[in-house]
Each structure stands twice: as structure tokens, then as C-alpha cells.
């Protein structure tokens, strides 16, 4: 693990960082726009990310969110931590209502089908996610709720 990644993992479990979430999201959004998606704060830290595009469950509008992800064969796993806040993020509600979405990685957009995991699969993935990003444990504690976990199955375009 690189020093940048180790530092990011350390900072990711600090509550004061969560208070900076709005500013971090704004900076990341600007970096993404300015570089055509080639640079994000998580990527600078050496962490894999996806830009998730969902459709708003009520508005029908396209919504984009940059997320840390755990790559697995044929899919990516994302967590609805919402920076340790008590409510699930909007994108999680959108995926529950409309599981067909897209992820953009390295400027390439790939359609995905989301499924929220539960039960034994959740527990198995949760342990793996905690090893990958220990901050999820702190975020779950701060949020006071189980954090939803979604597997985004990559679909090949026809």
C-alpha cells in the first residue's frame, strides 16, 4: 500500500474529515469536470473510484456521484455511508427505485444493474469492505444505522 493510500485510510476514519464532506465533494466535482474525469481526490490517494449515474426516483433527473468502490470480478461494490450521516444517500434510494444505472471509469461509461445485498452475503462483503476501507466501521457507528451495500453488476453493451 502506498503512503498516499495509507494516509487516506487513516484520515477516512476521522470524524473531523466527515465534517468537511461538503467542501470535499465540491472540490472533487470541480477536479472531475476540469480533467474530464481523469483526476479525483480518491484517485489521487491511490483508491479506485467510479462515477455513478442514477436516475432520480422522484425527479427523473440524471444524478452523478463519485464513490469509492471495491472492484470484484464482473462488478464493483459501493457503500451508502453518506459520510457517517444518519440517512442513506440519495443515490441509494435512486438505485432501489431504478436499479439500472451506469458507472464511469477512466472516461468509459459502463451500464450496471444494482442489487442491494442482505443477510449472509452482506456480512461476508462487510468484513471484506472493512479490511479494504476501515473508515466504514466508524461511519456506520456515527450514522447509527446499517450502511447499505450495493453490488453493481457490469453489463456489456450490445
Short mmCIF file of C-alpha atoms in Angstrom, two decimals:
data_model
loop_
_atom_site.label_atom_id
_atom_site.label_comp_id
_atom_site.label_asym_id
_atom_site.label_seq_id
_atom_site.Cartn_x
_atom_site.Cartn_y
_atom_site.Cartn_z
CA UNK A 1 0.00 0.00 0.00
CA UNK A 2 1.35 3.42 -0.93
CA UNK A 3 1.89 6.17 1.63
CA UNK A 4 -0.90 8.19 -0.01
CA UNK A 5 -3.35 5.30 0.31
CA UNK A 6 -2.32 4.63 3.92
CA UNK A 7 -2.83 8.31 4.74
CA UNK A 8 -6.26 8.30 3.06
CA UNK A 9 -7.28 5.19 5.05
CA UNK A 10 -6.15 6.88 8.27
CA UNK A 11 -7.98 10.13 7.51
CA UNK A 12 -11.08 8.25 6.32
CA UNK A 13 -11.80 7.11 9.85
CA UNK A 14 -11.53 10.55 11.46
CA UNK A 15 -14.76 12.33 12.34
CA UNK A 16 -13.42 15.81 11.55
CA UNK A 17 -12.95 14.75 7.93
CA UNK A 18 -16.66 13.89 7.75
CA UNK A 19 -17.48 17.48 8.70
CA UNK A 20 -15.53 18.61 5.63
CA UNK A 21 -17.68 16.43 3.33
CA UNK A 22 -19.48 19.29 1.53
CA UNK A 23 -16.20 21.01 0.66
CA UNK A 24 -14.53 17.74 -0.34
CA UNK A 25 -17.43 16.86 -2.65
CA UNK A 26 -17.31 20.32 -4.28
CA UNK A 27 -13.55 20.14 -4.87
CA UNK A 28 -13.86 16.62 -6.24
CA UNK A 29 -16.67 17.65 -8.59
CA UNK A 30 -14.55 20.52 -9.94
CA UNK A 31 -11.50 18.29 -10.39
CA UNK A 32 -13.63 15.77 -12.26
CA UNK A 33 -15.04 18.44 -14.60
CA UNK A 34 -11.70 20.14 -15.22
CA UNK A 35 -9.87 16.91 -16.05
CA UNK A 36 -12.61 15.03 -17.87
CA UNK A 37 -12.79 12.51 -15.04
CA UNK A 38 -9.09 11.66 -15.05
CA UNK A 39 -8.44 13.21 -11.62
CA UNK A 40 -10.45 12.81 -8.41
CA UNK A 41 -9.41 13.17 -4.79
CA UNK A 42 -9.81 9.44 -4.17
CA UNK A 43 -7.81 8.61 -7.24
CA UNK A 44 -5.05 10.95 -6.09
CA UNK A 45 -4.99 8.87 -2.90
CA UNK A 46 -4.50 5.72 -4.98
CA UNK A 47 -8.03 4.41 -4.40
CA UNK A 48 -10.38 3.01 -7.05
CA UNK A 49 -13.46 5.09 -7.75
CA UNK A 50 -16.46 5.14 -10.02
CA UNK A 51 -18.71 7.96 -11.07
CA UNK A 52 -22.19 6.52 -10.50
CA UNK A 53 -25.01 7.87 -12.65
CA UNK A 54 -28.53 7.17 -11.42
CA UNK A 55 -31.95 8.49 -12.32
CA UNK A 56 -33.73 10.42 -9.57
CA UNK A 57 -36.58 8.35 -8.19
CA UNK A 58 -38.91 11.36 -7.95
CA UNK A 59 -37.41 13.90 -10.33
CA UNK A 60 -36.39 11.57 -13.14
CA UNK A 61 -33.27 13.73 -13.47
CA UNK A 62 -29.82 12.29 -14.03
CA UNK A 63 -27.69 12.31 -10.84
CA UNK A 64 -23.92 11.75 -10.66
CA UNK A 65 -21.86 10.86 -7.61
CA UNK A 66 -18.18 10.00 -7.25
CA UNK A 67 -17.78 6.95 -4.99
CA UNK A 68 -15.05 4.83 -3.51
CA UNK A 69 -15.56 1.31 -4.81
CA UNK A 70 -14.32 -2.18 -4.21
CA UNK A 71 -13.68 -3.85 -7.58
CA UNK A 72 -14.72 -7.52 -7.74
CA UNK A 73 -14.84 -9.76 -10.83
CA UNK A 74 -17.61 -8.51 -13.13
CA UNK A 75 -18.81 -5.85 -10.68
CA UNK A 76 -17.99 -3.08 -8.27
CA UNK A 77 -19.22 -2.81 -4.69
CA UNK A 78 -20.29 0.55 -3.23
CA UNK A 79 -21.42 1.52 0.27
CA UNK A 80 -24.11 4.05 1.17
CA UNK A 81 -22.18 5.55 4.06
CA UNK A 82 -23.21 9.14 3.33
CA UNK A 83 -20.16 10.35 5.26
CA UNK A 84 -21.50 8.88 8.52
CA UNK A 85 -24.78 10.77 8.38
CA UNK A 86 -27.98 9.23 9.82
CA UNK A 87 -29.75 8.87 6.44
CA UNK A 88 -28.94 6.81 3.39
CA UNK A 89 -27.58 8.88 0.47
CA UNK A 90 -29.93 9.87 -2.32
CA UNK A 91 -28.19 7.60 -4.81
CA UNK A 92 -29.06 4.55 -2.67
CA UNK A 93 -32.76 5.44 -2.81
CA UNK A 94 -32.45 6.01 -6.56
CA UNK A 95 -30.87 2.57 -7.09
CA UNK A 96 -33.59 0.89 -5.04
CA UNK A 97 -36.24 2.52 -7.24
CA UNK A 98 -34.37 2.11 -10.54
CA UNK A 99 -31.53 -0.43 -10.38
CA UNK A 100 -30.38 0.17 -13.97
CA UNK A 101 -27.60 2.76 -13.79
CA UNK A 102 -24.12 3.43 -15.16
CA UNK A 103 -20.59 3.84 -13.86
CA UNK A 104 -17.82 5.81 -15.48
CA UNK A 105 -14.26 4.64 -15.01
CA UNK A 106 -11.31 6.22 -16.83
CA UNK A 107 -13.70 8.12 -19.09
CA UNK A 108 -15.52 4.94 -20.15
CA UNK A 109 -19.20 4.60 -19.23
CA UNK A 110 -20.49 1.11 -18.49
CA UNK A 111 -24.11 0.16 -17.82
CA UNK A 112 -24.70 -1.60 -14.49
CA UNK A 113 -27.53 -3.37 -12.72
CA UNK A 114 -27.57 -2.69 -8.98
CA UNK A 115 -28.60 -5.09 -6.29
CA UNK A 116 -28.59 -4.36 -2.59
CA UNK A 117 -27.08 -7.22 -0.63
CA UNK A 118 -28.53 -8.61 2.59
CA UNK A 119 -28.05 -11.45 5.03
CA UNK A 120 -25.03 -13.70 4.75
CA UNK A 121 -23.81 -12.01 1.55
CA UNK A 122 -23.92 -8.64 3.34
CA UNK A 123 -21.93 -9.97 6.29
CA UNK A 124 -19.32 -11.56 4.01
CA UNK A 125 -18.92 -8.38 1.94
CA UNK A 126 -19.00 -6.14 5.02
CA UNK A 127 -15.98 -7.91 6.51
CA UNK A 128 -14.13 -7.55 3.22
CA UNK A 129 -15.12 -3.88 2.97
CA UNK A 130 -13.83 -3.17 6.47
CA UNK A 131 -10.45 -4.66 5.57
CA UNK A 132 -10.46 -2.56 2.40
CA UNK A 133 -11.65 0.73 3.97
CA UNK A 134 -11.67 0.69 7.80
CA UNK A 135 -13.46 4.05 7.87
CA UNK A 136 -16.73 2.29 7.02
CA UNK A 137 -16.84 0.93 10.57
CA UNK A 138 -16.56 4.41 12.05
CA UNK A 139 -19.10 5.79 9.58
CA UNK A 140 -21.62 3.07 10.50
CA UNK A 141 -21.14 3.90 14.19
CA UNK A 142 -21.57 7.65 13.61
CA UNK A 143 -24.60 7.11 11.37
CA UNK A 144 -26.29 4.81 13.88
CA UNK A 145 -27.63 2.64 11.08
CA UNK A 146 -26.52 -0.30 8.98
CA UNK A 147 -24.84 1.02 5.84
CA UNK A 148 -26.40 -0.29 2.63
CA UNK A 149 -24.09 -2.25 0.36
CA UNK A 150 -24.76 -2.49 -3.38
CA UNK A 151 -23.15 -4.74 -5.95
CA UNK A 152 -23.15 -3.04 -9.34
CA UNK A 153 -23.01 -5.82 -11.88
CA UNK A 154 -21.25 -4.63 -15.03
CA UNK A 155 -23.32 -5.16 -18.14
CA UNK A 156 -21.73 -5.36 -21.53
CA UNK A 157 -23.19 -3.09 -24.17
CA UNK A 158 -24.77 -4.93 -27.08
#
